[in-house]
Short mmCIF file of C-alpha atoms in Angstrom, two decimals:
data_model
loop_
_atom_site.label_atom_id
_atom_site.label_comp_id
_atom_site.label_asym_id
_atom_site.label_seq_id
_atom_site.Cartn_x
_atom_site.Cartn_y
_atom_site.Cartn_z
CA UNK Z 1 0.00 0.00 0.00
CA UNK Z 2 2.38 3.08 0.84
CA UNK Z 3 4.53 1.73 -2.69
CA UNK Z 4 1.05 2.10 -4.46
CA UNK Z 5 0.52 5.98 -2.40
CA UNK Z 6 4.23 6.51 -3.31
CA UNK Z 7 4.09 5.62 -6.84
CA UNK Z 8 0.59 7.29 -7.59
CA UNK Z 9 1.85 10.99 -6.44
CA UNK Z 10 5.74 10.18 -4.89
CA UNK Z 11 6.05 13.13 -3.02
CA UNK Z 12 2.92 12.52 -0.66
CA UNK Z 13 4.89 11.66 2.01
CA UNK Z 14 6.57 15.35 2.06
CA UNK Z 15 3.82 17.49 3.09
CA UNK Z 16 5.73 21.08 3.69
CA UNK Z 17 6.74 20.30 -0.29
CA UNK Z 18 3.14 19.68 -1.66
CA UNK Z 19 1.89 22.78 0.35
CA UNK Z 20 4.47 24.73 -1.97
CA UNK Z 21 3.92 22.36 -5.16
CA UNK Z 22 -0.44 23.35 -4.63
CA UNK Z 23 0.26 26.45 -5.29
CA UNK Z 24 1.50 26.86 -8.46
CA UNK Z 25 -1.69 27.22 -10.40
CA UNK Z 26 -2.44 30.82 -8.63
CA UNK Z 27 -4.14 33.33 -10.67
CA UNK Z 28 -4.35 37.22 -10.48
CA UNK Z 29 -2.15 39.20 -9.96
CA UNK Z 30 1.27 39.58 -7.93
CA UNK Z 31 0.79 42.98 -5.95
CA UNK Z 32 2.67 42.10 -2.45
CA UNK Z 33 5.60 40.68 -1.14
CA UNK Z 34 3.14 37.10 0.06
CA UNK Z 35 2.02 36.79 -3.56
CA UNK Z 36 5.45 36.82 -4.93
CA UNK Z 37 7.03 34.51 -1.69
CA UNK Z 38 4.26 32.06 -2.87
CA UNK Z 39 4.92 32.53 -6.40
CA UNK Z 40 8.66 31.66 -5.74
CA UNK Z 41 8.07 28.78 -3.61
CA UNK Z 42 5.40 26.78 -5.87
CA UNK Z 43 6.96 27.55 -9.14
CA UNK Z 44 10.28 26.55 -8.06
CA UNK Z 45 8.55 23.49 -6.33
CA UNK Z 46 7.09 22.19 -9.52
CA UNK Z 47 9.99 22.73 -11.80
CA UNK Z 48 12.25 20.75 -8.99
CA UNK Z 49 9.43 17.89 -9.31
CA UNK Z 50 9.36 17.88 -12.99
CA UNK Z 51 12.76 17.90 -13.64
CA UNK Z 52 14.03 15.69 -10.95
CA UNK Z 53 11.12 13.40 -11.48
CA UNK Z 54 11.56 13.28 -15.25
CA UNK Z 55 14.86 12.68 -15.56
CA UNK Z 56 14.48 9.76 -12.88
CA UNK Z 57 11.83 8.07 -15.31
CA UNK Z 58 13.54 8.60 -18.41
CA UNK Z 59 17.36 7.12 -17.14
CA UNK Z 60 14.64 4.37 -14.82
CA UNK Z 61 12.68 3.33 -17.20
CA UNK Z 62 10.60 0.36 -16.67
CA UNK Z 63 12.50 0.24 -13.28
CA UNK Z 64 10.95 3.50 -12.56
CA UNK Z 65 8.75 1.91 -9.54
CA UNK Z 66 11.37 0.10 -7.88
CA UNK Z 67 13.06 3.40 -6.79
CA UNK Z 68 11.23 3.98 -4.22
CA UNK Z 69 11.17 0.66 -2.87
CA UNK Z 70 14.57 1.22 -1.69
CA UNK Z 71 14.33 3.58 1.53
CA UNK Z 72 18.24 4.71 1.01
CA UNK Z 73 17.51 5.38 -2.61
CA UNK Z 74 13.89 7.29 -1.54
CA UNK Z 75 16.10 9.21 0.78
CA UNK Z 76 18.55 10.36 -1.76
CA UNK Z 77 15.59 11.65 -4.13
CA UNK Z 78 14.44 13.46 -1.18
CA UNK Z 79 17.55 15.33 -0.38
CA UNK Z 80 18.13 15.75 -4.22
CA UNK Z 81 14.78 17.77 -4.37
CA UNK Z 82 15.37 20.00 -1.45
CA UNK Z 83 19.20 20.88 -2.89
CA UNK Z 84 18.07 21.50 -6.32
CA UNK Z 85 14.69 23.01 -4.92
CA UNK Z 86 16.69 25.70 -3.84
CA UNK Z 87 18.43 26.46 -6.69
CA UNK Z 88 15.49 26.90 -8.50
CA UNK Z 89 14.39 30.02 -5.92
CA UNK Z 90 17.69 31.25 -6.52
CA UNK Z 91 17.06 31.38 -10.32
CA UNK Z 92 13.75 32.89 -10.27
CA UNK Z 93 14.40 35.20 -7.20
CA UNK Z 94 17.27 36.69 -9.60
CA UNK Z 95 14.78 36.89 -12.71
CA UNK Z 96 12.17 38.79 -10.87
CA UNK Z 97 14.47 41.08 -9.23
CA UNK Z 98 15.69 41.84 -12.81
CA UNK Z 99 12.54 42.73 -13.35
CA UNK Z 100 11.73 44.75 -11.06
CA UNK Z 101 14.74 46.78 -11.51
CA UNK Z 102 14.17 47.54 -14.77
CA UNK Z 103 10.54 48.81 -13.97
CA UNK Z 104 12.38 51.67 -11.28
CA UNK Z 105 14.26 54.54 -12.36
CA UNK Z 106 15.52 55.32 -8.68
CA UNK Z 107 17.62 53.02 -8.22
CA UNK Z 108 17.76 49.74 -6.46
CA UNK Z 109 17.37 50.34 -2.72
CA UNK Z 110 13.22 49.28 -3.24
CA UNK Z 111 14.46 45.79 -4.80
CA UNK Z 112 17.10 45.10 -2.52
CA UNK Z 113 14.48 45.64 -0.05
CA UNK Z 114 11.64 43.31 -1.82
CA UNK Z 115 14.30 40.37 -2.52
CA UNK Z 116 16.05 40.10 0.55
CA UNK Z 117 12.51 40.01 2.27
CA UNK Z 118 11.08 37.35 0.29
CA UNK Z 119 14.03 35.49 0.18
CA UNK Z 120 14.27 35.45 4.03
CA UNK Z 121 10.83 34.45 4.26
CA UNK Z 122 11.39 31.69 2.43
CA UNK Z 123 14.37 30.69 4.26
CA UNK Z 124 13.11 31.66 7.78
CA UNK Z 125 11.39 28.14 8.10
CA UNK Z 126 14.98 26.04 8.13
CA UNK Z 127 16.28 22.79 6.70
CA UNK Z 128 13.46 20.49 6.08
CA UNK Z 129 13.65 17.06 8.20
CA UNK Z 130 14.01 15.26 4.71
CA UNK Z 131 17.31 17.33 3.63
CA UNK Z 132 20.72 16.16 3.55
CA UNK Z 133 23.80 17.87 5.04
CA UNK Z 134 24.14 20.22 2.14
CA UNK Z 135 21.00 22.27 2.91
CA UNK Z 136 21.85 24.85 5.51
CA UNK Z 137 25.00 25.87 3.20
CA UNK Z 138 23.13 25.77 -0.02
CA UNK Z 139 20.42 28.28 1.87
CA UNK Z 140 23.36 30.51 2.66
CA UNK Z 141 24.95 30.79 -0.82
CA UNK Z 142 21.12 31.48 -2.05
CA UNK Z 143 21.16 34.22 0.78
CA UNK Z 144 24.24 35.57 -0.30
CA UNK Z 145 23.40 35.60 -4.23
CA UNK Z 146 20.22 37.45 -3.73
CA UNK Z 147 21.89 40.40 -1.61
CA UNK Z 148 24.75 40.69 -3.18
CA UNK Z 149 22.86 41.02 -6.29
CA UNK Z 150 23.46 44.22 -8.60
CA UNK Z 151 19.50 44.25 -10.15
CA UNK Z 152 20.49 46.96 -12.23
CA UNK Z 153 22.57 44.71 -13.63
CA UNK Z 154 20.69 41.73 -13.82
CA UNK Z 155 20.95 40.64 -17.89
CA UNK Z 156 18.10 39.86 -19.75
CA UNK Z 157 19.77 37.03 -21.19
CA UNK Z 158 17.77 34.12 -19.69
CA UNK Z 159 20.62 31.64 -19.92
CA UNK Z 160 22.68 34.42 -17.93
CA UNK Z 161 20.08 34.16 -15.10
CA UNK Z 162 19.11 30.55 -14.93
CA UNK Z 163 22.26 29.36 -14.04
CA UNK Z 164 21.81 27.11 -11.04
CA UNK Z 165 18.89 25.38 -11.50
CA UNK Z 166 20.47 23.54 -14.74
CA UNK Z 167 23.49 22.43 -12.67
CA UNK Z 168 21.60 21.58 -9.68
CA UNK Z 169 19.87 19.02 -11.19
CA UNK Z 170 23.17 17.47 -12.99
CA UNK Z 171 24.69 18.11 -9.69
CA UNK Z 172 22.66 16.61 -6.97
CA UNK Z 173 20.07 13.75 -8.85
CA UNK Z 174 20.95 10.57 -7.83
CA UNK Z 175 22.30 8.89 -10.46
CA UNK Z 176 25.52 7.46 -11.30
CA UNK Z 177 28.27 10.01 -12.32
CA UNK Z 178 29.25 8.43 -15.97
CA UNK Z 179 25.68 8.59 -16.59
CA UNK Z 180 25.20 11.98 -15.74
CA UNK Z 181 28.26 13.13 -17.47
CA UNK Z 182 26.59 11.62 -20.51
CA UNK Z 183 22.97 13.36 -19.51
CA UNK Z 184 24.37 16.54 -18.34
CA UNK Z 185 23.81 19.06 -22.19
CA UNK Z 186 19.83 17.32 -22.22
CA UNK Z 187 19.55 17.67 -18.58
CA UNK Z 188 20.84 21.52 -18.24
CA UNK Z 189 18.32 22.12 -21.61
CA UNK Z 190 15.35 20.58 -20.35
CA UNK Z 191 15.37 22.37 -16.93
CA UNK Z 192 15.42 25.68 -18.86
CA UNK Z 193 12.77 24.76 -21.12
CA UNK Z 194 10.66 24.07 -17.70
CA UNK Z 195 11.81 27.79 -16.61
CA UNK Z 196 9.95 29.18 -20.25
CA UNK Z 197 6.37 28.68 -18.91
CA UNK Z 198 6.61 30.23 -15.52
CA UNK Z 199 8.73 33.01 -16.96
CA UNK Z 200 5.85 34.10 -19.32
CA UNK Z 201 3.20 33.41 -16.14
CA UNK Z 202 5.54 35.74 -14.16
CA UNK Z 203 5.58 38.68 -16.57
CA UNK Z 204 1.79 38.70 -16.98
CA UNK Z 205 1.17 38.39 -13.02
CA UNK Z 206 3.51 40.81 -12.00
CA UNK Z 207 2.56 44.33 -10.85
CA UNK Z 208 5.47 46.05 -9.95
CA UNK Z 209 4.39 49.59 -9.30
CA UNK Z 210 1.98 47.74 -6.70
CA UNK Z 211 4.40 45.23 -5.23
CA UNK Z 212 7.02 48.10 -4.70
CA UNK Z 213 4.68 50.72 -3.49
CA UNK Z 214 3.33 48.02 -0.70
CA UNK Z 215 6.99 47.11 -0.08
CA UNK Z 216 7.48 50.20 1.16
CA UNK Z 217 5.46 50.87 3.44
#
């Protein structure tokens, strides 16, 4: 029975993950620094699950199920999300600073601002009991990226802004190093390809007159 659960939706056992993961279907408009934490969280949540997911399935195949029959394998995947879960907040957190910035013509005090709160937000909740070793250090470098971030700066070259998420995934999934060397060009491409979607939902949800206006407040 809990191989059947696992199989049927394999991340039921994670609850603090499907919270984020239900949210990524929100409509209307991002006007306040909760709307764009959620944003973050569930977008970044379900391009972590597709990717990781995916790429387990396609290098699996018909072995796919017996994954997580194996509770040290099931507890690699797990750690593997949360690491490359992170990276993908890192990625968007960058790309909707960027475009923030470029909406402001007063510099970049108000984004700093927006960023680092969100960000911290996110982060204020710690390591999640299913994370590995890695997690607390990963949170700091995402910390550390986001305010020492020059927004102004921030390119609008997407491949110049989605840079961890593609190597996160190559990085942390658990599978065999020779195979992921193989992998790694198809892996990096398909995570960005995931990114193109919520990009375009982003740009369209996204008030940023109102967001910064509440921000600073």
């Amino acid at each position: 029975m809990f191989l059947k659960r696992i199989l049927e939706r394999p991340w039921l056992s994670i609850r603090a993950f499907l919270d984020r993961i239900d949210g990524r279907h929100q409509t209307g408009r991002i006007v306040d620094l909760q709307g764009l934490q959620q944003f973050l969280e569930s977008r970044a949540s379900h391009v972590t699950q597709t990717s990781l997911y995916g790429y387990l399935r396609t290098r699996a195949g018909s072995r796919y199920p017996e994954l997580f029959a194996n509770d040290d394998f099931a507890s690699a995947i797990n750690a593997a999300k949360w690491n490359i879960w992170l990276a993908c907040v890192s990625d968007l957190a960058i790309y909707a600073g960027g475009m923030l910035a470029r909406s402001r013509v007063d510099g970049e005090a108000g984004v700093s601002r927006v960023m680092c709160a969100v960000i911290d937000s996110i982060l204020a909740a710690g390591a999640p009991a299913e994370a590995d070793r890695n997690y607390p250090a990963l949170a700091d470098a995402l910390s550390a990226r986001v305010r020492g971030c020059s927004w102004n700066a921030v390119p609008t070259d997407i491949e110049a802004v989605f840079l961890e998420s593609p190597a996160a995934l190559v990085r942390w999934a658990p599978i065999v190093d020779q195979l992921k060397q193989l992998d790694a060009d198809i892996v990096r491409n398909s995570v960005r390809f995931r990114w193109q979607e919520v990009r375009q939902e982003l740009r369209q949800a996204l008030d940023t007159e109102a967001l910064l206006a509440t921000s600073a407040l």
